[in-house]
CSV table of C-alpha atoms and ligand atoms in Angstrom, one decimal:
chain,number,residue,atom,x,y,z
B,100,UNK,CA,-99.1,256.8,56.2
B,101,UNK,CA,-100.8,256.1,52.8
B,102,UNK,CA,-97.7,256.1,50.7
B,103,UNK,CA,-96.0,253.8,53.3
B,104,UNK,CA,-99.0,251.5,53.1
B,105,UNK,CA,-98.9,251.4,49.2
B,106,UNK,CA,-95.4,250.7,49.1
B,107,UNK,CA,-95.7,247.8,51.7
B,108,UNK,CA,-98.6,246.3,49.5
B,109,UNK,CA,-96.5,246.7,46.2
B,110,UNK,CA,-93.5,245.1,48.1
B,111,UNK,CA,-95.8,242.1,49.1
B,112,UNK,CA,-97.6,241.8,45.7
B,113,UNK,CA,-93.7,241.9,44.2
B,114,UNK,CA,-92.8,238.9,46.6
B,115,UNK,CA,-95.9,236.9,45.5
B,116,UNK,CA,-96.1,237.7,41.8
B,117,UNK,CA,-92.6,238.7,40.6
B,118,UNK,CA,-89.9,236.3,41.5
B,119,UNK,CA,-86.2,237.5,42.2
B,120,UNK,CA,-84.9,237.9,38.6
B,121,UNK,CA,-81.2,238.3,37.9
B,122,UNK,CA,-81.5,240.4,34.8
B,123,UNK,CA,-84.2,242.8,36.0
B,124,UNK,CA,-82.4,242.9,39.3
B,125,UNK,CA,-79.4,243.8,37.7
B,126,UNK,CA,-80.9,246.4,35.6
B,127,UNK,CA,-82.2,248.3,38.6
B,128,UNK,CA,-78.9,248.2,40.2
B,129,UNK,CA,-76.8,249.3,37.2
B,130,UNK,CA,-79.4,252.1,36.5
B,131,UNK,CA,-79.0,253.3,40.2
B,132,UNK,CA,-75.3,253.1,40.3
B,133,UNK,CA,-75.4,255.3,37.0
B,134,UNK,CA,-77.5,258.0,38.7
B,135,UNK,CA,-80.6,257.5,36.5
B,136,UNK,CA,-83.7,258.9,38.1
B,137,UNK,CA,-85.6,255.9,39.8
B,138,UNK,CA,-88.9,256.3,37.7
B,139,UNK,CA,-89.2,252.9,36.0
B,140,UNK,CA,-92.3,251.1,36.2
B,141,UNK,CA,-92.7,248.9,39.4
B,142,UNK,CA,-92.0,245.3,39.1
B,143,UNK,CA,-95.8,244.5,39.4
B,144,UNK,CA,-96.3,247.0,36.5
B,145,UNK,CA,-93.5,245.6,34.5
B,146,UNK,CA,-95.2,242.3,34.9
B,147,UNK,CA,-98.6,243.8,33.6
B,148,UNK,CA,-96.9,245.3,30.6
B,149,UNK,CA,-95.5,241.8,29.9
B,150,UNK,CA,-98.8,240.2,30.2
B,151,UNK,CA,-100.5,242.9,28.1
B,152,UNK,CA,-98.0,242.0,25.4
B,153,UNK,CA,-98.5,238.5,25.5
B,154,UNK,CA,-102.3,238.9,25.5
B,155,UNK,CA,-102.0,241.2,22.6
B,156,UNK,CA,-100.0,238.3,20.8
B,157,UNK,CA,-97.2,241.1,20.1
B,158,UNK,CA,-94.5,240.2,17.7
B,159,UNK,CA,-93.4,243.9,17.3
B,160,UNK,CA,-93.4,246.4,20.0
B,161,UNK,CA,-92.5,250.4,20.1
B,162,UNK,CA,-91.5,252.0,23.4
B,163,UNK,CA,-91.1,255.8,23.7
B,164,UNK,CA,-89.0,256.5,26.7
B,165,UNK,CA,-86.2,253.7,27.5
B,166,UNK,CA,-84.6,255.1,30.8
B,167,UNK,CA,-82.4,252.1,31.8
B,168,UNK,CA,-84.3,249.5,29.9
B,169,UNK,CA,-86.4,248.2,32.8
B,170,UNK,CA,-89.7,248.1,31.1
B,171,UNK,CA,-88.1,247.4,28.0
B,172,UNK,CA,-86.9,244.1,29.3
B,173,UNK,CA,-90.3,243.2,30.5
B,174,UNK,CA,-91.8,243.8,27.2
B,175,UNK,CA,-89.2,242.3,25.0
B,176,UNK,CA,-89.4,239.1,26.9
B,177,UNK,CA,-93.0,239.0,25.8
B,178,UNK,CA,-91.8,238.6,22.2
B,179,UNK,CA,-91.3,235.5,20.1
B,180,UNK,CA,-87.6,234.7,19.1
B,181,UNK,CA,-88.2,236.4,15.9
B,182,UNK,CA,-90.1,239.5,17.4
B,183,UNK,CA,-88.5,243.0,17.6
B,184,UNK,CA,-88.6,245.9,19.9
B,185,UNK,CA,-87.7,249.6,19.0
B,186,UNK,CA,-87.2,251.8,22.0
B,187,UNK,CA,-86.5,255.6,21.9
B,188,UNK,CA,-84.6,257.5,24.4
B,189,UNK,CA,-83.5,261.3,24.2
B,190,UNK,CA,-80.6,261.0,26.7
B,191,UNK,CA,-77.4,259.4,25.4
B,192,UNK,CA,-76.5,258.4,29.0
B,193,UNK,CA,-79.8,256.5,29.6
B,194,UNK,CA,-79.5,254.8,26.2
B,195,UNK,CA,-75.9,253.5,27.1
B,196,UNK,CA,-77.1,252.1,30.5
B,197,UNK,CA,-80.1,250.6,28.8
B,198,UNK,CA,-78.2,249.0,26.1
B,199,UNK,CA,-75.8,247.4,28.6
B,200,UNK,CA,-78.8,246.1,30.8
B,201,UNK,CA,-80.8,244.9,27.6
B,202,UNK,CA,-77.4,243.0,26.4
B,203,UNK,CA,-77.2,241.5,30.0
B,204,UNK,CA,-80.4,240.4,29.9
B,205,UNK,CA,-79.9,238.4,26.5
B,206,UNK,CA,-82.0,240.7,24.5
B,207,UNK,CA,-79.5,242.5,22.5
B,208,UNK,CA,-80.6,240.9,19.1
B,209,UNK,CA,-84.2,241.7,19.7
B,210,UNK,CA,-84.0,245.2,21.2
B,211,UNK,CA,-83.0,248.4,19.3
B,212,UNK,CA,-82.3,251.6,21.2
B,213,UNK,CA,-82.7,254.7,19.0
B,214,UNK,CA,-81.1,257.9,20.5
B,215,UNK,CA,-82.7,261.2,20.1
B,216,UNK,CA,-85.9,263.3,20.9
B,217,UNK,CA,-88.6,260.9,19.9
B,218,UNK,CA,-90.3,263.4,17.7
B,219,UNK,CA,-87.1,263.6,15.7
B,220,UNK,CA,-86.5,259.7,15.6
B,221,UNK,CA,-90.2,258.6,15.1
B,222,UNK,CA,-90.5,259.7,11.4
B,223,UNK,CA,-87.8,257.1,10.3
B,224,UNK,CA,-89.4,254.5,12.5
B,225,UNK,CA,-91.2,251.6,10.5
B,226,UNK,CA,-94.4,250.1,11.8
B,227,UNK,CA,-96.8,248.4,12.0
B,228,UNK,CA,-96.3,247.6,15.8
B,229,UNK,CA,-98.7,245.2,17.6
B,230,UNK,CA,-98.0,247.3,20.8
B,231,UNK,CA,-97.0,250.7,21.5
B,232,UNK,CA,-95.8,251.9,25.1
B,233,UNK,CA,-95.8,255.4,25.7
B,234,UNK,CA,-93.5,256.7,28.7
B,235,UNK,CA,-91.5,259.7,28.0
B,236,UNK,CA,-92.0,263.4,28.5
B,237,UNK,CA,-95.6,264.0,29.1
B,238,UNK,CA,-96.1,267.5,27.4
B,239,UNK,CA,-95.8,265.6,24.2
B,240,UNK,CA,-98.3,262.8,24.8
B,241,UNK,CA,-100.7,264.0,22.2
B,242,UNK,CA,-98.1,263.8,19.5
B,243,UNK,CA,-96.9,260.5,20.6
B,244,UNK,CA,-100.5,259.3,20.6
B,245,UNK,CA,-100.7,260.6,17.0
B,246,UNK,CA,-97.6,258.7,16.0
B,247,UNK,CA,-98.7,255.5,17.8
B,248,UNK,CA,-101.9,255.5,15.7
B,249,UNK,CA,-100.0,255.9,12.5
B,250,UNK,CA,-97.6,253.2,13.5
B,251,UNK,CA,-100.3,250.6,14.4
B,252,UNK,CA,-103.2,248.6,13.0
B,253,UNK,CA,-106.5,247.4,14.2
B,254,UNK,CA,-105.9,244.9,17.0
B,255,UNK,CA,-102.9,246.7,18.2
B,256,UNK,CA,-102.6,247.8,21.8
B,257,UNK,CA,-101.3,251.5,23.0
B,258,UNK,CA,-100.4,251.8,26.7
B,259,UNK,CA,-99.6,255.1,28.2
B,260,UNK,CA,-98.0,255.5,31.6
B,261,UNK,CA,-98.3,258.5,34.2
B,262,UNK,CA,-101.8,259.7,33.2
B,263,UNK,CA,-103.1,260.7,36.7
B,264,UNK,CA,-100.2,262.5,38.2
B,265,UNK,CA,-101.3,262.3,41.9
B,266,UNK,CA,-104.8,263.3,40.8
B,267,UNK,CA,-103.7,266.6,39.4
B,268,UNK,CA,-105.1,265.5,36.1
B,269,UNK,CA,-108.8,266.7,37.2
B,270,UNK,CA,-107.6,270.4,37.3
B,271,UNK,CA,-108.3,272.1,33.9
B,272,UNK,CA,-106.6,275.1,35.0
B,273,UNK,CA,-103.2,273.5,35.8
B,274,UNK,CA,-100.1,274.8,34.4
B,275,UNK,CA,-98.1,271.8,35.1
B,276,UNK,CA,-96.9,270.7,31.7
B,277,UNK,CA,-97.5,266.9,32.4
B,278,UNK,CA,-101.1,267.6,33.4
B,279,UNK,CA,-101.6,269.8,30.2
B,280,UNK,CA,-100.3,266.8,28.2
B,281,UNK,CA,-102.3,264.3,29.7
B,282,UNK,CA,-105.6,266.4,29.4
B,283,UNK,CA,-104.9,267.1,25.8
B,284,UNK,CA,-104.1,263.4,25.2
B,285,UNK,CA,-107.5,262.5,26.8
B,286,UNK,CA,-109.4,264.9,24.6
B,287,UNK,CA,-107.9,263.4,21.5
B,288,UNK,CA,-108.5,259.9,22.9
B,289,UNK,CA,-112.1,260.7,23.5
B,290,UNK,CA,-112.7,262.1,20.1
B,291,UNK,CA,-110.9,259.2,18.2
B,292,UNK,CA,-112.9,256.7,16.5
B,293,UNK,CA,-109.8,254.4,15.8
B,294,UNK,CA,-109.5,253.6,19.3
B,295,UNK,CA,-111.4,252.2,22.3
B,296,UNK,CA,-109.8,253.1,25.7
B,297,UNK,CA,-110.2,253.3,29.1
B,298,UNK,CA,-107.9,254.8,32.0
B,299,UNK,CA,-107.0,253.5,35.5
B,300,UNK,CA,-105.7,255.3,38.4
B,301,UNK,CA,-103.1,253.2,40.5
B,302,UNK,CA,-101.5,253.5,43.9
B,303,UNK,CA,-98.2,251.8,44.9
B,304,UNK,CA,-94.4,252.2,45.4
B,305,UNK,CA,-94.6,255.0,42.5
B,306,UNK,CA,-97.5,256.9,44.5
B,307,UNK,CA,-100.8,257.9,42.9
B,308,UNK,CA,-100.7,257.7,39.2
B,309,UNK,CA,-102.4,255.6,36.6
B,310,UNK,CA,-102.5,254.1,33.0
B,311,UNK,CA,-104.3,254.2,29.8
B,312,UNK,CA,-105.1,251.3,27.6
B,313,UNK,CA,-106.0,252.1,24.0
B,314,UNK,CA,-107.2,249.2,21.6
B,315,UNK,CA,-106.8,250.1,17.9
B,316,UNK,CA,-110.2,249.1,16.3
X,189,LIG,N1,-90.1,253.2,30.4
X,189,LIG,C1,-89.1,253.5,31.5
X,189,LIG,C2,-88.9,254.7,32.1
X,189,LIG,C3,-89.0,256.0,31.1
X,189,LIG,S1,-88.5,257.3,32.0
X,189,LIG,C4,-89.3,252.3,32.5
X,189,LIG,O1,-90.4,252.3,32.8
X,189,LIG,O2,-88.2,251.6,32.9
X,189,LIG,C5,-88.8,258.4,30.9
X,189,LIG,C6,-87.5,258.4,29.7
X,189,LIG,O3,-87.9,259.4,28.7
X,189,LIG,C7,-86.2,259.2,30.3
X,189,LIG,O4,-85.2,258.3,30.1
X,189,LIG,C8,-86.2,260.5,29.4
X,189,LIG,O5,-84.8,260.8,29.2
X,189,LIG,C9,-86.9,259.9,28.1
X,189,LIG,N2,-87.5,261.1,27.5
X,189,LIG,C10,-87.8,262.5,28.0
X,189,LIG,N3,-88.0,263.1,26.9
X,189,LIG,C11,-87.9,262.5,25.8
X,189,LIG,C12,-88.1,262.6,24.4
X,189,LIG,N4,-88.3,263.9,24.1
X,189,LIG,N5,-87.9,261.7,23.5
X,189,LIG,C13,-87.4,260.5,23.9
X,189,LIG,N6,-87.2,260.1,25.2
X,189,LIG,C14,-87.5,261.1,26.0
X,190,LIG,C1,-92.0,260.6,35.8
X,190,LIG,C2,-91.9,259.9,34.6
X,190,LIG,C3,-92.4,258.7,34.5
X,190,LIG,O1,-92.3,257.9,33.2
X,190,LIG,C4,-92.8,257.9,35.7
X,190,LIG,O2,-93.1,256.6,35.5
X,190,LIG,C5,-92.6,258.8,36.8
X,190,LIG,C6,-92.3,259.9,37.0
X,190,LIG,C7,-91.5,261.9,36.0
X,190,LIG,O3,-91.0,262.6,34.9
X,190,LIG,O4,-91.6,262.6,36.8
X,191,LIG,MG1,-93.7,256.1,33.5
């Protein structure tokens, strides 16, 4: 019952705040047709990422975890014409689908998709970035956060997806790698003087989860 209602509300919010969009709709369709997992951010979350990037005045964005490029398109659209976005993806098939979706959205010149495990590709990524969106495997969250700090500057924004995991994050004895990753990330953030951060739990089409926002100070 609750999930059904959360999804209905997300559908309603999508109708009100996120008009039908040919490029984004095509990206969802192509990703589904290619058999990609349906774990992209929801439309209202994609729009939140777009608004955050614009609020941050972002001219450069780093994304870790591309999938089919749905969040990438939302983020890249927030950039000025001479902006740049680098997105890191482990799975070559996901990266191919994403490249097609990004090109079809007219963003092929702004976005660069780099294939490989992010911890292997990050050392050759050149910052600084105005915004980093972390949305790949969760066990490596602490490493991705350390990289995000290295690749940003004061005023930059770091956003991290999937930090609540149906509430499982409250369990210090959890053996779920995602929960272990999120809890280790939270300890890092709490002890890190270079960021001011908060975390919000969300419900919606994607269940009970949440996101963390950290401002580099
Ligand atoms: N940001 C996307 C969703 C990303 S899903 C959106 O909202 O539209 C997570 C993605 O991270 C998957 O495509 C997965 O293949 C990728 N991934 C998993 N482990 C990774 C790693 N070690 N390095 C880079 N990408 C990884
Ligand atoms: C998963 C990953 C995501 O990035 C997400 O938004 C939802 C689920 C997952 O790996 O289960
Ligand atoms: Mg996610």
